[in-house]
Amino acid sequence: MPNKAMPNLHPVAPAAPVAPATAPRPVALELRDLTTVFPGDDGPVTVIDGVSLAVRAGGTLAVVGESGSGKSMTFLSALGLVAAPGRVRRGEVRIDGADILHQPPERLRRLRGAVISMIFQDPLTALNPVFTIGEQIVEVLRAHQRIGRAAARARAIELLARVQIPDPARRVDDYPHQLSGGQRQRVLIAMAIALSPKILIADEPTTALDVTVQAQILDLLADLQAETGMALVLITHDLGLVARYADDVAVMYAGRLVETGSMEEVFTKPRHPYTRALFRSIPRLDGPVDEELPAIEGQPPNVARLPPGCAFEPRCTVGRGRADCCTRRPLPLAGDRSGHRSACFHEDLPDRKEAIR
Amino acid sequence: MRYFRHPGFLIGVILLTLLLIVAVAAPWIAPMSPLETDLANTLAPPSAAHLLGTDQFGRDVLSRLIWGTRISLQVAVAVMALSLSLGMVIGAVAGFFGGWVERVTVSVIDILLAFPGFLLALALVAARGSSLESVIIAVALAFTPRVAAVMRAVVLTIKPRTYVEASRAIGMGTMRLLFLHVVPNSLPPVIVVATVSAATAILAEAGLSFLGLGVQPPAPTWGNVIADGQSFLASNPLISLSAGICIAVMVVALNLLGDGLRDTLDPQMRRSSGRVL
Amino acid sequence: MDRLLRQLSQLAITVFGIVTVTFFLVRMIPGDPAQYMLGDYATEEALATLRAQLGLDQPVYVQYGLYVLRAVTGDFGSSVVTGRPALEEILFSLPDSAILAFAGLAVAVAIGIPLGILTAERQGSWSDMLIMIVALFGISFPVFWLGLASVLLFSQELKWFPALGASSGGGFLTHLHHLVLPAGVLGISVAAYITRLTRSAMLEVLGQDCIRVARAMGVPERRVVWRLALKNALVPILAIVGVTFAWSLGSAILIEVVFSRPGIGSMILKAVSARDYQLVQAGVLVLAVAVVLVNSLLDLAYGLVDPRLSTR
């Protein structure tokens, strides 16, 4: 495995101060060197390779990258939800400074849904078709609280009202198939925020929905965030959404981070050739909201057969064939004082030389 | 071959290979003739001459079991080939042509599926008289609607795929299309069903033989050996027990093969196969 | 209500199809029933009279029409051997078979479904592997062999249960005592099958998005499996039970023979060897209709389990 011998030198990428006037808020969720492997035909395949990230309370981190780049898997790993035979090989997931991964499954279970919640891409399949939406919300409440049936039901109706489902007292007894796609995603959000988690991970929450509904759902999430001060991780491949909602951005490629920084920094001064390729079609922040990732030449990488060096090298217009340093080993993130970091040899950064050595 | 990484599949292949060797080499490895009676030495306990003893006619049980491998394998292969070819054609035609052809075929299949498979085979054997051929035909016919149902379902999922559309667009004839694209692509799931049906065919043959409706005695089938031993269960349990174990070994081998193929070829199929008779 | 009507008409069509299939199936049995009834020395005249009486002198399509008409009124002809109406013979054997089949199915469901869920819950563990190996052998031994082996062990060696699967007299407990072995063997054989299929159905559900969501929300694993996933898997599990019902009727024939139990299986078998074609026909028909009825009931149950099917 490529990165085995080289521990990540810069495990923490502190979020750039978004509003310098206020004091920096505490880090709510921090991933350190998170690495996940799946058994493959020729030994374990590293699908998440040393990912280190941080989100501050009340802040929004957007994680972008092509599908298959490990965006979702990173956070499934963080929640201890990697399906067997995959497993987290190393790394830490810190909430309020304490690692949650290396503790009994029951304690991790109690954190999931209560302290850190996740909503998923496809609201059509994410709800259980044979239970009413009320029953499903109650199930979540009762998984974490000692609460009577009547009280739980009342709370479920409140939550439905909070996510702006019309006539919640009646809809609470509906089955998922009686609701529209947007309403289902609202129900899922209601479940996810039922216990006022500190962190909400939204895994492409609007990809399956049509454009007008997309904006409603994201505005709802933004409202809830403003109200509760929770940290939001927005996994998406929609750069328009990133520009509009994110404070910080993390770009992933082939299971590794290639660039992180504040949204302004990354959008105005993208450093990694992959990031630049991503942004090529939207040069301005006020570009169209529904801009999708432009196609990048070459094949998306197969994480089972990555080159020994930079994973992007075979498709890279900057480094391809120019420097053998690209093909020797992967480079850790490095950056300047603004917190903007990237993993490319072709940059003249103060701490780059040290990292290469 | 990724199949051979599946431990069950590997065991199944090894067992079946061994059984195939036994079946082919039966004349050389069987200690004596499976039909030769020795009325002076009936129901003998196991000895050096008769490792599993003799039956009520003094025939060597081990030799009968060795020769029985042949008949069971014959039944398995023949039933598989017959039900597979018939069922695939019927299912493919129904799924591919659609319209009233499909509606009629589907309702006939549904009706036939209502009959317990073993009962259907039993009635068919009764209709044709008992012989190896009629057992094979009866069990194969009882299986055909099941293969056809799977085949139709598979064809329905393949039909809208682009290569079928494309071939159609360049004017390929329907029959050509059917045999060039649809049949090869539907083979994996159908083969899984066929493996399971071969396993069940062996059980069905044994059941029919046990009822006296299968291959007629004195033919050395495993079902016949169990039936022979039934009356002497208390004194000579080895006769029936050993024959049953032979059946189980072959059926386990086929089921392992089927499970292995299913897990490797198509994890989605887990539910739709399984024992069908 | 619409659903019920649709299902009833579907049921009627299927039963009509079954009637048709059994008619032609049994016409294929060789031998002249008239000859059989009257013996080898019957005069040609007597044979002709009997054939006319049975309708055998008519063209096949007329026979078929008459057969369908009579079947509608519940007349399935009479046994060539005993002369009694076929329906009467069947109704006489039905209770014994029904008791065996349902007792066997109850055992199979009670063992197979929990084991299937348990193995899916612990996929890959030692207990999963062990149970699946036992289940593999369970579906691989012929059911009649399991019957013989259980007679050997439980009646001849241990003397716990009688080898005969039915008692002529005695009270309820005696009957039950005789039923334990045949129903147990049938049940265990079918349970192996149900275990395998239930495990597959559960594994499929456990891989679905909505289960991942429940886990992401911190719902305890026990509730995820035994409540959230199980209710989803209930429709396929009911379908499995439906398929197994046909299968256990087939096995019940063999079990009845092994344990010398009266029942429809034994009756059909006797009728086949006696070329009592009207009885075979009626017996096969009744068993097939039983399968269809049980499956229709299960179809109705799907609607109770899955709201998507009932509110449409």
mmCIF file with all atom_site columns, C-alpha atoms in Angstrom, chain A residues 76 79 81 109 112-114 116-120 122 125-131 135 139-140 143-144 175 177-178 188 191-192, chain C residues 208-221 223-224 227-229 231-233 235 304-309 311-312:
data_model
loop_
_atom_site.group_PDB
_atom_site.id
_atom_site.type_symbol
_atom_site.label_atom_id
_atom_site.label_alt_id
_atom_site.label_comp_id
_atom_site.label_asym_id
_atom_site.label_entity_id
_atom_site.label_seq_id
_atom_site.pdbx_PDB_ins_code
_atom_site.Cartn_x
_atom_site.Cartn_y
_atom_site.Cartn_z
_atom_site.occupancy
_atom_site.B_iso_or_equiv
_atom_site.pdbx_formal_charge
_atom_site.auth_seq_id
_atom_site.auth_comp_id
_atom_site.auth_asym_id
_atom_site.auth_atom_id
_atom_site.pdbx_PDB_model_num
ATOM 1  C CA . LEU A 1 76  ? -19.583 5.971   7.113  1.00 0.00 ? 76  LEU A CA 1
ATOM 2  C CA . LEU A 1 79  ? -19.721 6.597   12.268 1.00 0.00 ? 79  LEU A CA 1
ATOM 3  C CA . LEU A 1 81  ? -20.876 1.978   9.779  1.00 0.00 ? 81  LEU A CA 1
ATOM 4  C CA . ARG A 1 109 ? -24.300 3.310   18.959 1.00 0.00 ? 109 ARG A CA 1
ATOM 5  C CA . ARG A 1 112 ? -24.977 7.839   16.468 1.00 0.00 ? 112 ARG A CA 1
ATOM 6  C CA . GLY A 1 113 ? -28.216 9.688   15.942 1.00 0.00 ? 113 GLY A CA 1
ATOM 7  C CA . ALA A 1 114 ? -27.869 11.552  19.228 1.00 0.00 ? 114 ALA A CA 1
ATOM 8  C CA . ILE A 1 116 ? -23.679 12.763  15.237 1.00 0.00 ? 116 ILE A CA 1
ATOM 9  C CA . SER A 1 117 ? -26.353 12.085  12.623 1.00 0.00 ? 117 SER A CA 1
ATOM 10 C CA . MET A 1 118 ? -26.327 11.343  8.941  1.00 0.00 ? 118 MET A CA 1
ATOM 11 C CA . ILE A 1 119 ? -28.803 11.727  6.116  1.00 0.00 ? 119 ILE A CA 1
ATOM 12 C CA . PHE A 1 120 ? -28.419 9.962   2.822  1.00 0.00 ? 120 PHE A CA 1
ATOM 13 C CA . ASP A 1 122 ? -31.804 8.756   -1.872 1.00 0.00 ? 122 ASP A CA 1
ATOM 14 C CA . THR A 1 125 ? -34.968 4.099   -0.346 1.00 0.00 ? 125 THR A CA 1
ATOM 15 C CA . ALA A 1 126 ? -33.770 5.586   2.938  1.00 0.00 ? 126 ALA A CA 1
ATOM 16 C CA . LEU A 1 127 ? -37.133 5.300   4.674  1.00 0.00 ? 127 LEU A CA 1
ATOM 17 C CA . ASN A 1 128 ? -38.452 1.922   5.732  1.00 0.00 ? 128 ASN A CA 1
ATOM 18 C CA . PRO A 1 129 ? -41.422 1.182   3.457  1.00 0.00 ? 129 PRO A CA 1
ATOM 19 C CA . VAL A 1 130 ? -43.383 -0.937  5.946  1.00 0.00 ? 130 VAL A CA 1
ATOM 20 C CA . PHE A 1 131 ? -43.479 1.502   8.886  1.00 0.00 ? 131 PHE A CA 1
ATOM 21 C CA . GLU A 1 135 ? -43.155 4.981   13.850 1.00 0.00 ? 135 GLU A CA 1
ATOM 22 C CA . GLU A 1 139 ? -37.965 4.389   16.832 1.00 0.00 ? 139 GLU A CA 1
ATOM 23 C CA . VAL A 1 140 ? -35.076 6.872   16.766 1.00 0.00 ? 140 VAL A CA 1
ATOM 24 C CA . ALA A 1 143 ? -33.369 4.285   20.779 1.00 0.00 ? 143 ALA A CA 1
ATOM 25 C CA . HIS A 1 144 ? -31.830 7.066   22.841 1.00 0.00 ? 144 HIS A CA 1
ATOM 26 C CA . TYR A 1 175 ? -46.301 5.518   4.984  1.00 0.00 ? 175 TYR A CA 1
ATOM 27 C CA . HIS A 1 177 ? -44.793 5.829   -0.333 1.00 0.00 ? 177 HIS A CA 1
ATOM 28 C CA . GLN A 1 178 ? -47.567 8.361   0.335  1.00 0.00 ? 178 GLN A CA 1
ATOM 29 C CA . LEU A 1 188 ? -35.223 11.943  7.230  1.00 0.00 ? 188 LEU A CA 1
ATOM 30 C CA . MET A 1 191 ? -35.183 11.843  12.241 1.00 0.00 ? 191 MET A CA 1
ATOM 31 C CA . ALA A 1 192 ? -31.613 13.067  12.040 1.00 0.00 ? 192 ALA A CA 1
ATOM 32 C CA . GLN C 2 208 ? -30.914 -2.027  2.114  1.00 0.00 ? 208 GLN C CA 1
ATOM 33 C CA . ASP C 2 209 ? -30.564 1.724   2.538  1.00 0.00 ? 209 ASP C CA 1
ATOM 34 C CA . CYS C 2 210 ? -33.307 2.049   5.147  1.00 0.00 ? 210 CYS C CA 1
ATOM 35 C CA . ILE C 2 211 ? -31.468 -0.367  7.440  1.00 0.00 ? 211 ILE C CA 1
ATOM 36 C CA . ARG C 2 212 ? -28.264 1.620   7.087  1.00 0.00 ? 212 ARG C CA 1
ATOM 37 C CA . VAL C 2 213 ? -30.240 4.729   7.989  1.00 0.00 ? 213 VAL C CA 1
ATOM 38 C CA . ALA C 2 214 ? -31.614 3.062   11.123 1.00 0.00 ? 214 ALA C CA 1
ATOM 39 C CA . ARG C 2 215 ? -28.095 2.097   12.140 1.00 0.00 ? 215 ARG C CA 1
ATOM 40 C CA . ALA C 2 216 ? -26.834 5.610   11.419 1.00 0.00 ? 216 ALA C CA 1
ATOM 41 C CA . MET C 2 217 ? -29.541 6.896   13.757 1.00 0.00 ? 217 MET C CA 1
ATOM 42 C CA . GLY C 2 218 ? -28.288 4.648   16.527 1.00 0.00 ? 218 GLY C CA 1
ATOM 43 C CA . VAL C 2 219 ? -31.182 2.183   16.602 1.00 0.00 ? 219 VAL C CA 1
ATOM 44 C CA . PRO C 2 220 ? -29.911 -0.849  18.571 1.00 0.00 ? 220 PRO C CA 1
ATOM 45 C CA . GLU C 2 221 ? -28.890 -3.776  16.358 1.00 0.00 ? 221 GLU C CA 1
ATOM 46 C CA . ARG C 2 223 ? -34.283 -3.837  17.050 1.00 0.00 ? 223 ARG C CA 1
ATOM 47 C CA . VAL C 2 224 ? -32.827 -3.229  13.612 1.00 0.00 ? 224 VAL C CA 1
ATOM 48 C CA . ARG C 2 227 ? -38.243 -5.359  14.086 1.00 0.00 ? 227 ARG C CA 1
ATOM 49 C CA . LEU C 2 228 ? -37.198 -3.060  11.257 1.00 0.00 ? 228 LEU C CA 1
ATOM 50 C CA . ALA C 2 229 ? -35.621 -5.632  8.942  1.00 0.00 ? 229 ALA C CA 1
ATOM 51 C CA . LYS C 2 231 ? -41.083 -6.688  8.912  1.00 0.00 ? 231 LYS C CA 1
ATOM 52 C CA . ASN C 2 232 ? -39.523 -5.888  5.547  1.00 0.00 ? 232 ASN C CA 1
ATOM 53 C CA . ALA C 2 233 ? -38.514 -9.488  5.024  1.00 0.00 ? 233 ALA C CA 1
ATOM 54 C CA . VAL C 2 235 ? -43.329 -10.695 2.435  1.00 0.00 ? 235 VAL C CA 1
ATOM 55 C CA . LEU C 2 304 ? -51.493 -6.672  5.802  1.00 0.00 ? 304 LEU C CA 1
ATOM 56 C CA . VAL C 2 305 ? -47.710 -6.658  6.025  1.00 0.00 ? 305 VAL C CA 1
ATOM 57 C CA . ASP C 2 306 ? -46.803 -4.277  3.234  1.00 0.00 ? 306 ASP C CA 1
ATOM 58 C CA . PRO C 2 307 ? -48.780 -1.019  3.151  1.00 0.00 ? 307 PRO C CA 1
ATOM 59 C CA . ARG C 2 308 ? -47.710 -0.392  -0.448 1.00 0.00 ? 308 ARG C CA 1
ATOM 60 C CA . LEU C 2 309 ? -49.801 -3.385  -1.506 1.00 0.00 ? 309 LEU C CA 1
ATOM 61 C CA . THR C 2 311 ? -53.419 1.136   -0.118 1.00 0.00 ? 311 THR C CA 1
ATOM 62 C CA . ARG C 2 312 ? -53.130 0.965   -3.860 1.00 0.00 ? 312 ARG C CA 1
#
